[in-house]
Short mmCIF file of C-alpha atoms in Angstrom, two decimals:
data_model
loop_
_atom_site.label_atom_id
_atom_site.label_comp_id
_atom_site.label_asym_id
_atom_site.label_seq_id
_atom_site.Cartn_x
_atom_site.Cartn_y
_atom_site.Cartn_z
CA UNK W 1 20.76 -30.45 0.25
CA UNK W 2 20.48 -26.87 -1.03
CA UNK W 3 19.71 -24.05 1.35
CA UNK W 4 17.36 -21.25 0.47
CA UNK W 5 18.69 -17.67 0.66
CA UNK W 6 16.43 -16.98 3.62
CA UNK W 7 18.45 -19.46 5.63
CA UNK W 8 21.72 -17.64 5.03
CA UNK W 9 23.27 -15.06 7.30
CA UNK W 10 23.68 -11.48 6.05
CA UNK W 11 27.46 -11.80 6.07
CA UNK W 12 27.54 -14.50 3.40
CA UNK W 13 28.22 -13.66 -0.21
CA UNK W 14 26.09 -15.73 -2.54
CA UNK W 15 26.60 -16.47 -6.21
CA UNK W 16 24.34 -14.66 -8.67
CA UNK W 17 22.85 -17.80 -10.16
CA UNK W 18 20.59 -18.27 -7.17
CA UNK W 19 22.37 -21.41 -5.95
CA UNK W 20 23.90 -21.38 -2.50
CA UNK W 21 26.55 -23.37 -0.74
CA UNK W 22 26.25 -24.75 2.75
CA UNK W 23 26.36 -21.71 5.02
CA UNK W 24 28.71 -21.12 7.87
CA UNK W 25 26.61 -20.99 11.01
CA UNK W 26 27.12 -17.78 12.92
CA UNK W 27 26.12 -16.85 16.40
CA UNK W 28 22.77 -15.11 16.63
CA UNK W 29 22.30 -13.07 19.74
CA UNK W 30 19.68 -10.73 21.04
CA UNK W 31 19.47 -7.58 18.97
CA UNK W 32 21.60 -4.75 20.39
CA UNK W 33 19.49 -2.01 21.92
CA UNK W 34 20.68 0.56 19.36
CA UNK W 35 19.73 -1.67 16.42
CA UNK W 36 16.34 -2.23 18.02
CA UNK W 37 15.95 1.54 18.41
CA UNK W 38 16.70 2.09 14.72
CA UNK W 39 14.20 -0.56 13.67
CA UNK W 40 11.56 0.88 15.99
CA UNK W 41 12.16 4.40 14.69
CA UNK W 42 11.92 3.29 11.06
CA UNK W 43 8.78 1.30 11.84
CA UNK W 44 7.18 4.35 13.44
CA UNK W 45 8.09 6.53 10.46
CA UNK W 46 6.73 3.93 8.03
CA UNK W 47 3.42 3.80 9.93
CA UNK W 48 3.41 7.60 9.98
CA UNK W 49 3.86 7.67 6.22
CA UNK W 50 0.91 5.33 5.74
CA UNK W 51 -1.31 7.38 8.04
CA UNK W 52 -0.26 10.62 6.38
CA UNK W 53 -1.30 9.29 2.99
CA UNK W 54 -4.62 7.73 3.99
CA UNK W 55 -5.80 10.36 6.48
CA UNK W 56 -4.91 13.12 4.02
CA UNK W 57 -7.08 11.45 1.40
CA UNK W 58 -10.01 10.65 3.70
CA UNK W 59 -9.99 14.10 5.29
CA UNK W 60 -9.82 15.95 2.00
CA UNK W 61 -13.50 16.89 2.15
CA UNK W 62 -12.93 18.76 5.43
CA UNK W 63 -9.78 20.43 4.16
CA UNK W 64 -11.62 21.47 1.02
CA UNK W 65 -14.51 22.91 3.03
CA UNK W 66 -12.22 24.78 5.43
CA UNK W 67 -10.12 26.37 2.69
CA UNK W 68 -12.91 26.89 0.15
CA UNK W 69 -11.62 24.71 -2.70
CA UNK W 70 -13.84 23.08 -5.29
CA UNK W 71 -14.08 19.30 -5.59
CA UNK W 72 -12.25 19.21 -8.92
CA UNK W 73 -9.46 21.53 -7.79
CA UNK W 74 -8.92 19.75 -4.47
CA UNK W 75 -8.65 16.37 -6.21
CA UNK W 76 -5.17 17.42 -7.35
CA UNK W 77 -4.01 17.36 -3.73
CA UNK W 78 -4.40 13.58 -3.72
CA UNK W 79 -2.83 13.28 -7.16
CA UNK W 80 0.23 15.29 -6.18
CA UNK W 81 0.83 13.34 -2.97
CA UNK W 82 0.48 9.92 -4.62
CA UNK W 83 2.72 11.02 -7.51
CA UNK W 84 5.46 11.99 -5.07
CA UNK W 85 5.01 8.77 -3.10
CA UNK W 86 5.25 6.60 -6.22
CA UNK W 87 8.19 8.27 -7.92
CA UNK W 88 10.55 7.91 -4.94
CA UNK W 89 9.95 4.24 -4.10
CA UNK W 90 12.34 2.65 -6.64
CA UNK W 91 15.17 4.96 -5.56
CA UNK W 92 14.75 5.37 -1.78
CA UNK W 93 17.00 2.52 -0.69
CA UNK W 94 19.77 3.63 -3.08
CA UNK W 95 19.79 7.10 -1.52
CA UNK W 96 19.61 5.61 1.99
CA UNK W 97 22.71 3.52 1.34
CA UNK W 98 24.52 6.39 -0.37
CA UNK W 99 23.75 9.09 2.19
CA UNK W 100 23.50 6.68 5.16
CA UNK W 101 20.32 5.45 6.82
CA UNK W 102 20.67 7.96 9.65
CA UNK W 103 21.12 11.01 7.43
CA UNK W 104 18.53 10.07 4.78
CA UNK W 105 15.87 9.06 7.32
CA UNK W 106 16.35 12.27 9.30
CA UNK W 107 16.08 14.48 6.21
CA UNK W 108 12.91 12.78 4.97
CA UNK W 109 11.11 12.65 8.33
CA UNK W 110 12.05 16.21 9.18
CA UNK W 111 10.77 17.37 5.80
CA UNK W 112 7.46 15.57 6.45
CA UNK W 113 7.09 17.25 9.84
CA UNK W 114 7.92 20.76 8.64
CA UNK W 115 5.50 20.56 5.71
CA UNK W 116 2.80 19.09 7.98
CA UNK W 117 3.12 22.10 10.26
CA UNK W 118 2.90 24.55 7.35
CA UNK W 119 0.03 22.99 5.40
CA UNK W 120 -2.94 24.28 7.46
CA UNK W 121 -1.67 27.84 7.07
CA UNK W 122 -1.49 27.57 3.27
CA UNK W 123 -4.59 28.87 1.49
CA UNK W 124 -3.07 29.05 -2.00
CA UNK W 125 -4.09 25.86 -3.84
CA UNK W 126 -1.06 25.78 -6.14
CA UNK W 127 1.34 26.05 -3.21
CA UNK W 128 -0.65 23.47 -1.25
CA UNK W 129 -0.42 21.01 -4.17
CA UNK W 130 3.33 21.59 -4.44
CA UNK W 131 3.85 21.06 -0.71
CA UNK W 132 1.83 17.84 -0.71
CA UNK W 133 3.90 16.64 -3.67
CA UNK W 134 7.14 17.19 -1.77
CA UNK W 135 5.65 15.61 1.35
CA UNK W 136 4.60 12.62 -0.74
CA UNK W 137 8.20 12.18 -1.85
CA UNK W 138 9.47 12.38 1.74
CA UNK W 139 6.81 9.98 3.08
CA UNK W 140 7.17 7.54 0.20
CA UNK W 141 10.89 7.21 0.90
CA UNK W 142 10.32 5.88 4.42
CA UNK W 143 8.42 2.61 3.92
CA UNK W 144 11.14 0.99 1.72
CA UNK W 145 13.63 1.53 4.55
CA UNK W 146 11.57 -0.73 6.82
CA UNK W 147 11.80 -3.68 4.43
CA UNK W 148 15.50 -3.08 3.79
CA UNK W 149 16.33 -2.91 7.51
CA UNK W 150 14.21 -5.97 8.34
CA UNK W 151 16.16 -8.04 5.81
CA UNK W 152 19.50 -6.58 6.83
CA UNK W 153 19.34 -6.44 10.62
CA UNK W 154 17.02 -9.22 11.77
CA UNK W 155 18.38 -12.76 12.26
CA UNK W 156 16.39 -15.60 10.77
CA UNK W 157 14.75 -16.70 14.00
CA UNK W 158 12.86 -13.37 14.25
CA UNK W 159 12.92 -12.10 10.66
CA UNK W 160 9.34 -13.20 9.95
CA UNK W 161 8.19 -10.96 12.77
CA UNK W 162 9.95 -8.08 11.04
CA UNK W 163 8.10 -8.95 7.85
CA UNK W 164 4.87 -8.96 9.86
CA UNK W 165 5.64 -5.40 10.92
CA UNK W 166 6.14 -4.44 7.28
CA UNK W 167 2.85 -6.14 6.38
CA UNK W 168 1.11 -3.72 8.72
CA UNK W 169 1.82 -0.91 6.23
CA UNK W 170 -0.76 -2.61 4.00
CA UNK W 171 -3.13 -4.01 6.63
CA UNK W 172 -3.01 -1.76 9.72
CA UNK W 173 -2.27 1.82 8.64
CA UNK W 174 -4.97 2.15 5.92
CA UNK W 175 -7.66 0.85 8.27
CA UNK W 176 -6.74 2.64 11.48
CA UNK W 177 -6.56 5.87 9.45
CA UNK W 178 -10.35 5.84 9.12
CA UNK W 179 -10.82 6.08 12.87
CA UNK W 180 -8.17 8.80 13.17
CA UNK W 181 -9.76 10.87 10.42
CA UNK W 182 -13.10 10.58 12.14
CA UNK W 183 -11.61 11.71 15.44
CA UNK W 184 -10.06 14.83 13.94
CA UNK W 185 -12.95 15.84 11.69
CA UNK W 186 -16.06 14.67 13.59
CA UNK W 187 -14.81 14.15 17.14
CA UNK W 188 -12.59 17.15 17.86
CA UNK W 189 -13.77 19.19 14.85
CA UNK W 190 -10.17 20.25 14.18
CA UNK W 191 -9.33 19.63 10.53
CA UNK W 192 -5.74 20.87 10.97
CA UNK W 193 -4.96 17.73 12.97
CA UNK W 194 -5.33 15.82 9.69
CA UNK W 195 -1.89 17.21 8.89
CA UNK W 196 -0.49 17.86 12.38
CA UNK W 197 -1.10 14.33 13.71
CA UNK W 198 2.19 13.05 12.28
CA UNK W 199 4.46 15.61 13.95
CA UNK W 200 4.88 13.78 17.32
CA UNK W 201 5.54 10.50 15.47
CA UNK W 202 8.13 12.25 13.29
CA UNK W 203 10.00 13.60 16.30
CA UNK W 204 9.97 10.23 18.05
CA UNK W 205 11.22 8.43 14.93
CA UNK W 206 14.04 10.94 14.39
CA UNK W 207 15.14 10.63 18.02
CA UNK W 208 15.25 6.82 17.96
CA UNK W 209 17.10 6.51 14.66
CA UNK W 210 19.60 9.26 15.47
CA UNK W 211 20.37 7.66 18.80
CA UNK W 212 20.70 4.13 17.46
CA UNK W 213 22.23 4.48 13.99
CA UNK W 214 25.99 4.85 13.60
CA UNK W 215 27.47 7.89 11.92
CA UNK W 216 28.49 7.10 8.33
CA UNK W 217 30.14 9.14 5.63
CA UNK W 218 28.40 9.94 2.36
CA UNK W 219 29.46 7.47 -0.35
CA UNK W 220 30.22 10.02 -3.07
CA UNK W 221 31.57 7.50 -5.66
CA UNK W 222 28.08 5.98 -5.96
CA UNK W 223 26.77 9.18 -7.53
CA UNK W 224 28.88 8.60 -10.63
CA UNK W 225 27.44 5.09 -10.98
CA UNK W 226 23.72 5.94 -10.87
CA UNK W 227 21.33 5.46 -13.78
CA UNK W 228 20.38 9.14 -13.87
CA UNK W 229 18.85 9.12 -17.35
CA UNK W 230 16.69 6.19 -16.32
CA UNK W 231 15.72 7.95 -13.11
CA UNK W 232 14.57 11.02 -15.06
CA UNK W 233 12.54 8.84 -17.42
CA UNK W 234 11.05 6.87 -14.54
CA UNK W 235 10.10 9.89 -12.44
CA UNK W 236 8.42 11.63 -15.37
CA UNK W 237 6.63 8.47 -16.45
CA UNK W 238 5.34 7.67 -12.96
CA UNK W 239 4.05 11.21 -12.41
CA UNK W 240 2.17 11.09 -15.73
CA UNK W 241 0.71 7.66 -14.93
CA UNK W 242 -0.40 8.87 -11.51
CA UNK W 243 -2.23 11.79 -13.09
CA UNK W 244 -3.90 9.39 -15.51
CA UNK W 245 -5.00 6.92 -12.83
CA UNK W 246 -6.16 9.44 -10.22
CA UNK W 247 -7.93 11.83 -12.59
CA UNK W 248 -9.16 9.34 -15.21
CA UNK W 249 -12.56 8.61 -13.68
CA UNK W 250 -13.29 12.30 -13.06
CA UNK W 251 -12.26 13.38 -16.59
CA UNK W 252 -13.90 10.39 -18.34
CA UNK W 253 -10.66 8.72 -19.35
CA UNK W 254 -9.71 8.91 -23.02
CA UNK W 255 -12.39 11.45 -23.78
CA UNK W 256 -9.98 13.84 -22.10
CA UNK W 257 -6.88 14.95 -24.06
CA UNK W 258 -5.01 15.34 -20.76
CA UNK W 259 -5.62 11.73 -19.71
CA UNK W 260 -4.77 10.44 -23.18
CA UNK W 261 -1.53 12.40 -23.24
CA UNK W 262 -0.53 11.36 -19.73
CA UNK W 263 -1.33 7.69 -20.31
CA UNK W 264 0.51 7.30 -23.62
CA UNK W 265 3.57 9.28 -22.60
CA UNK W 266 3.61 7.85 -19.08
CA UNK W 267 3.62 4.26 -20.36
CA UNK W 268 6.30 5.07 -22.93
CA UNK W 269 8.62 6.82 -20.46
CA UNK W 270 8.14 4.23 -17.74
CA UNK W 271 8.88 1.44 -20.23
CA UNK W 272 12.07 3.22 -21.30
CA UNK W 273 13.03 3.54 -17.64
CA UNK W 274 12.63 -0.21 -17.13
CA UNK W 275 14.72 -0.88 -20.24
CA UNK W 276 17.55 1.35 -18.98
CA UNK W 277 17.42 -0.38 -15.59
CA UNK W 278 17.65 -3.79 -17.24
CA UNK W 279 20.84 -2.94 -19.14
CA UNK W 280 22.50 -0.58 -16.65
CA UNK W 281 25.44 -2.11 -14.72
CA UNK W 282 24.35 -0.50 -11.42
CA UNK W 283 20.57 -0.13 -11.56
CA UNK W 284 18.39 1.31 -8.83
CA UNK W 285 16.21 -1.84 -8.92
CA UNK W 286 17.35 -5.17 -10.32
CA UNK W 287 14.54 -6.34 -12.60
CA UNK W 288 16.29 -9.66 -13.19
CA UNK W 289 15.13 -10.68 -9.71
CA UNK W 290 11.64 -11.07 -11.16
CA UNK W 291 12.92 -14.03 -13.16
CA UNK W 292 12.89 -16.08 -9.97
CA UNK W 293 9.63 -17.93 -9.73
CA UNK W 294 8.55 -16.75 -6.30
CA UNK W 295 9.43 -13.13 -7.05
CA UNK W 296 7.77 -13.02 -10.47
CA UNK W 297 4.57 -14.76 -9.39
CA UNK W 298 4.62 -13.06 -6.00
CA UNK W 299 4.84 -9.61 -7.57
CA UNK W 300 1.88 -10.35 -9.84
CA UNK W 301 -0.19 -11.72 -6.96
CA UNK W 302 0.78 -8.78 -4.72
CA UNK W 303 -0.61 -6.24 -7.19
CA UNK W 304 -3.91 -8.09 -7.49
CA UNK W 305 -4.01 -8.62 -3.74
CA UNK W 306 -3.77 -4.89 -3.08
CA UNK W 307 -6.57 -4.29 -5.57
CA UNK W 308 -8.82 -6.78 -3.77
CA UNK W 309 -7.98 -5.06 -0.46
CA UNK W 310 -10.27 -2.27 -1.65
CA UNK W 311 -13.11 -4.61 -0.66
CA UNK W 312 -12.06 -4.40 3.00
CA UNK W 313 -12.99 -0.82 3.94
CA UNK W 314 -12.98 1.42 0.86
CA UNK W 315 -15.89 -0.37 -0.80
CA UNK W 316 -18.25 -0.57 2.23
CA UNK W 317 -17.36 3.03 3.11
CA UNK W 318 -18.27 4.16 -0.41
CA UNK W 319 -21.58 2.31 -0.10
CA UNK W 320 -22.47 3.64 3.37
CA UNK W 321 -21.39 7.17 2.53
CA UNK W 322 -23.40 7.37 -0.68
CA UNK W 323 -26.48 5.37 0.31
CA UNK W 324 -26.77 5.84 4.08
CA UNK W 325 -25.09 9.27 4.38
CA UNK W 326 -22.47 7.98 6.80
CA UNK W 327 -19.72 10.33 7.93
CA UNK W 328 -16.20 8.96 8.35
CA UNK W 329 -16.60 8.67 12.13
CA UNK W 330 -19.65 6.46 11.64
CA UNK W 331 -17.64 4.17 9.34
CA UNK W 332 -14.61 4.03 11.63
CA UNK W 333 -15.72 0.74 13.19
CA UNK W 334 -15.27 -0.95 9.82
CA UNK W 335 -11.61 0.03 9.77
CA UNK W 336 -11.01 -0.84 13.43
CA UNK W 337 -12.39 -4.36 12.98
CA UNK W 338 -9.82 -5.00 10.26
CA UNK W 339 -6.96 -2.85 11.55
CA UNK W 340 -6.68 -3.51 15.30
CA UNK W 341 -6.33 -7.32 15.08
CA UNK W 342 -3.28 -6.81 12.85
CA UNK W 343 -1.31 -5.80 15.96
CA UNK W 344 -1.24 -9.47 16.97
CA UNK W 345 -2.39 -11.49 13.94
CA UNK W 346 0.71 -10.66 11.88
CA UNK W 347 3.04 -12.10 14.51
CA UNK W 348 0.71 -15.06 15.02
CA UNK W 349 1.00 -15.86 11.31
CA UNK W 350 4.79 -15.46 11.58
CA UNK W 351 4.88 -17.95 14.46
CA UNK W 352 2.80 -20.36 12.39
CA UNK W 353 5.19 -20.08 9.44
CA UNK W 354 8.10 -21.10 11.70
CA UNK W 355 6.46 -24.52 12.18
CA UNK W 356 8.22 -27.15 10.07
CA UNK W 357 4.95 -28.83 9.09
CA UNK W 358 3.42 -25.59 7.74
CA UNK W 359 3.50 -24.77 4.04
CA UNK W 360 3.38 -20.99 3.53
CA UNK W 361 1.58 -21.49 0.22
CA UNK W 362 -1.31 -23.17 2.03
CA UNK W 363 -1.48 -20.41 4.62
CA UNK W 364 -1.45 -17.84 1.79
CA UNK W 365 -4.24 -19.70 -0.01
CA UNK W 366 -6.37 -19.92 3.14
CA UNK W 367 -5.95 -16.18 3.58
CA UNK W 368 -7.10 -15.60 0.00
CA UNK W 369 -10.05 -17.93 0.59
CA UNK W 370 -11.08 -15.89 3.65
CA UNK W 371 -10.93 -12.72 1.56
CA UNK W 372 -12.96 -14.38 -1.20
CA UNK W 373 -15.63 -15.56 1.26
CA UNK W 374 -15.75 -12.04 2.72
CA UNK W 375 -16.34 -10.61 -0.75
CA UNK W 376 -19.04 -13.12 -1.66
CA UNK W 377 -20.71 -12.44 1.68
CA UNK W 378 -20.60 -8.71 1.00
CA UNK W 379 -22.13 -9.33 -2.42
CA UNK W 380 -25.38 -10.31 -0.66
CA UNK W 381 -25.95 -6.72 0.52
CA UNK W 382 -29.14 -4.80 -0.13
CA UNK W 383 -30.31 -1.23 0.33
CA UNK W 384 -31.16 -1.89 4.00
CA UNK W 385 -27.60 -2.76 5.01
CA UNK W 386 -25.93 -0.55 7.58
CA UNK W 387 -22.60 -0.79 9.38
CA UNK W 388 -23.50 -3.78 11.56
CA UNK W 389 -24.39 -5.94 8.55
CA UNK W 390 -20.74 -5.74 7.42
CA UNK W 391 -19.43 -7.26 10.67
CA UNK W 392 -18.81 -10.78 9.31
CA UNK W 393 -17.31 -9.37 6.12
CA UNK W 394 -14.80 -7.32 8.09
CA UNK W 395 -13.87 -10.14 10.47
CA UNK W 396 -13.05 -12.41 7.52
CA UNK W 397 -10.95 -9.63 5.99
CA UNK W 398 -9.09 -9.15 9.27
CA UNK W 399 -8.19 -12.85 9.34
CA UNK W 400 -7.38 -13.24 5.66
CA UNK W 401 -5.20 -10.19 5.08
CA UNK W 402 -2.28 -11.01 7.43
CA UNK W 403 -2.31 -14.65 6.37
CA UNK W 404 -1.93 -13.56 2.76
CA UNK W 405 0.56 -10.72 3.14
CA UNK W 406 2.94 -12.27 5.69
CA UNK W 407 3.00 -15.57 3.81
CA UNK W 408 3.63 -13.77 0.54
CA UNK W 409 6.53 -11.80 2.02
CA UNK W 410 8.06 -15.00 3.40
CA UNK W 411 7.84 -16.80 0.06
CA UNK W 412 9.35 -13.83 -1.77
CA UNK W 413 12.11 -12.79 0.64
CA UNK W 414 13.24 -16.38 1.03
CA UNK W 415 14.69 -16.33 -2.50
CA UNK W 416 16.37 -12.95 -2.06
CA UNK W 417 20.08 -12.91 -1.27
CA UNK W 418 21.13 -10.62 1.59
CA UNK W 419 22.95 -8.19 -0.69
CA UNK W 420 19.84 -7.96 -2.89
CA UNK W 421 17.63 -6.65 -0.09
CA UNK W 422 17.69 -3.00 -1.26
CA UNK W 423 16.75 -4.07 -4.81
CA UNK W 424 13.87 -6.17 -3.52
CA UNK W 425 12.69 -3.39 -1.24
CA UNK W 426 12.53 -0.99 -4.19
CA UNK W 427 10.54 -3.45 -6.27
CA UNK W 428 8.05 -4.52 -3.59
CA UNK W 429 7.35 -0.96 -2.46
CA UNK W 430 6.85 0.31 -5.99
CA UNK W 431 4.33 -2.48 -6.43
CA UNK W 432 2.73 -1.57 -3.10
CA UNK W 433 2.07 2.04 -4.10
CA UNK W 434 1.12 1.13 -7.67
CA UNK W 435 -1.20 -1.69 -6.58
CA UNK W 436 -2.99 0.55 -4.07
CA UNK W 437 -3.34 3.25 -6.73
CA UNK W 438 -4.71 0.74 -9.24
CA UNK W 439 -7.11 -0.61 -6.63
CA UNK W 440 -8.66 2.79 -5.99
CA UNK W 441 -8.87 3.46 -9.72
CA UNK W 442 -10.47 0.11 -10.52
CA UNK W 443 -13.03 0.48 -7.74
CA UNK W 444 -13.91 4.05 -8.74
CA UNK W 445 -14.24 3.14 -12.43
CA UNK W 446 -16.38 0.09 -11.73
CA UNK W 447 -18.68 2.05 -9.43
CA UNK W 448 -19.34 4.60 -12.18
CA UNK W 449 -19.70 2.09 -15.01
CA UNK W 450 -21.82 -0.48 -13.19
CA UNK W 451 -24.06 2.21 -11.66
CA UNK W 452 -24.69 3.60 -15.15
CA UNK W 453 -25.38 0.10 -16.48
CA UNK W 454 -27.84 -0.82 -13.72
CA UNK W 455 -29.59 2.56 -13.93
CA UNK W 456 -30.29 2.02 -17.61
CA UNK W 457 -31.51 -1.54 -17.04
CA UNK W 458 -33.80 -0.46 -14.20
CA UNK W 459 -35.25 2.36 -16.31
CA UNK W 460 -35.92 -0.04 -19.15
CA UNK W 461 -37.59 -2.44 -16.77
CA UNK W 462 -39.70 0.33 -15.25
CA UNK W 463 -40.88 1.53 -18.67
CA UNK W 464 -41.86 -1.88 -19.99
CA UNK W 465 -43.35 -3.62 -16.96
CA UNK W 466 -46.33 -3.08 -14.74
CA UNK W 467 -44.07 -2.09 -11.90
CA UNK W 468 -44.54 -0.17 -8.70
CA UNK W 469 -41.80 2.15 -9.96
CA UNK W 470 -44.35 3.62 -12.37
CA UNK W 471 -46.38 5.00 -9.47
CA UNK W 472 -43.49 7.04 -8.10
CA UNK W 473 -42.90 10.69 -8.78
CA UNK W 474 -39.87 11.69 -10.81
CA UNK W 475 -37.88 12.68 -7.71
CA UNK W 476 -38.75 9.49 -5.84
CA UNK W 477 -38.07 7.40 -8.94
CA UNK W 478 -34.65 8.98 -9.27
CA UNK W 479 -33.88 8.26 -5.62
CA UNK W 480 -34.96 4.61 -5.88
CA UNK W 481 -32.96 4.13 -9.07
CA UNK W 482 -29.86 5.64 -7.46
CA UNK W 483 -30.18 3.42 -4.40
CA UNK W 484 -30.75 0.23 -6.34
CA UNK W 485 -28.11 0.89 -8.99
CA UNK W 486 -25.49 1.67 -6.33
CA UNK W 487 -26.41 -1.42 -4.33
CA UNK W 488 -26.20 -3.65 -7.39
CA UNK W 489 -22.90 -2.03 -8.42
CA UNK W 490 -21.27 -2.61 -5.04
CA UNK W 491 -22.50 -6.22 -5.09
CA UNK W 492 -20.96 -6.66 -8.57
CA UNK W 493 -17.61 -5.30 -7.40
CA UNK W 494 -17.63 -7.57 -4.35
CA UNK W 495 -18.21 -10.56 -6.65
CA UNK W 496 -15.44 -9.45 -8.99
CA UNK W 497 -12.96 -9.06 -6.14
CA UNK W 498 -14.03 -12.43 -4.73
CA UNK W 499 -13.41 -14.11 -8.08
CA UNK W 500 -10.01 -12.38 -8.31
CA UNK W 501 -9.06 -13.72 -4.87
CA UNK W 502 -10.01 -17.25 -5.97
CA UNK W 503 -8.03 -16.96 -9.22
CA UNK W 504 -4.92 -16.00 -7.26
CA UNK W 505 -4.94 -19.28 -5.33
CA UNK W 506 -3.61 -21.46 -8.23
CA UNK W 507 -0.83 -18.91 -8.78
CA UNK W 508 0.12 -19.07 -5.11
CA UNK W 509 0.13 -22.88 -5.09
CA UNK W 510 2.44 -22.88 -8.12
CA UNK W 511 5.09 -20.89 -6.25
CA UNK W 512 8.19 -22.74 -5.05
CA UNK W 513 7.85 -24.38 -1.64
CA UNK W 514 10.15 -22.83 0.96
CA UNK W 515 10.91 -24.85 4.13
CA UNK W 516 10.25 -23.08 7.38
CA UNK W 517 13.33 -21.42 8.90
CA UNK W 518 14.44 -22.27 12.40
CA UNK W 519 12.68 -20.32 15.13
CA UNK W 520 15.69 -20.75 17.43
CA UNK W 521 18.88 -18.67 17.39
CA UNK W 522 21.78 -20.43 15.74
CA UNK W 523 24.98 -21.00 17.68
CA UNK W 524 28.58 -21.89 16.96
#
């Protein structure tokens, strides 16, 4: 009987063809306190990175108002941060191994904290954009470390719980950030806390990792082996693609020479980067891993899953903000309903996946079904909906998201050999940032396009039918058209995301079945 890579100990060397021999059983003991401290510190820094990204984006309106920036100019603050976050993800684990986890983590977290302290005192927009770009690089380097350390340090009988912690970067941080933003901007009326909030977390993370991690020398020979040409191509390509995706809706896509230039050149350079990685003897990410069924299909599903996650809080917040004039604090409950349960639901799903009779593909599919039902329920909204009407939608999202993400991570990591953990971490985190970026872009584009479509249809209907709309004044007619077109647009997007969730289910069921690992420590 063949054993999946997830059932092997980190000390075993596995052949590259994906086949494994019967493993030597090693003793699994309780994690040493210093290893636990390192994992805790990296988890805190990963959560901090997620909060820094999301709160910075949500609180941009308050930052813009406090510093006197225009909407168009301030939009580049988000672009610069996301560009930095994306460009570092394929390379973070390589630098962590080369410089040592302790040294690399400390540099990145300290850089985040120092920039966070400086940002509120910076009134020059160009400098602010540059600082957010550098902070995006530092923050983006931290989340891949969590996946790498979970695969490296956690024995099999608790590894799924480590994956559940990683899943919280996609399910907990983005949702709890809404409540935090509301507290700083509407509760305490202190917009500077949007940036300063991460400083205590940074100091705690640095302390834990520096206490727990061993001192290691810099591995200088690795610098001569790096794919530096590919890295230059990849960084440039990802920055250009980020500009295209974040600014495309505002600049009307290919009607803008800037967006056209960034898209064409970004795709070309990023493709060249992938080609160099494929042929390089020591790549930063091993693209051949995607040839394994669970990794190839899982990566595709993960991207679409992150896009559909926009239906959880971003879409209802856009609706309530535009139609009901909700401030972020008023929408915070939507995020809390989804985010807070993740503190226990992720581990509950992990415990379920340790049961021998449980098929992770079925759990994944049930999670997708919950998300689909949530979307189809949200598609029934009308112009009278307020926050409370989204309660059932959010509860279904809270249940479905951890079932989908934790199951997906189990199915994918189970076919990854221990020595391939850094490669996998680079791939999955690049997809995480890219999928989230695509999700925001897709939602923003569909809101504009469908609103325009429904406005035109409603105007045509009003001009050709004996309709009560004809009795309204121009200002009232405009208001009614805006309300109805936005409502219909949000309903359309909910339906589209619901259909996408359903279409992912056959892909999930076609993934390779992975038997549940043992939930008990192995012994000699």
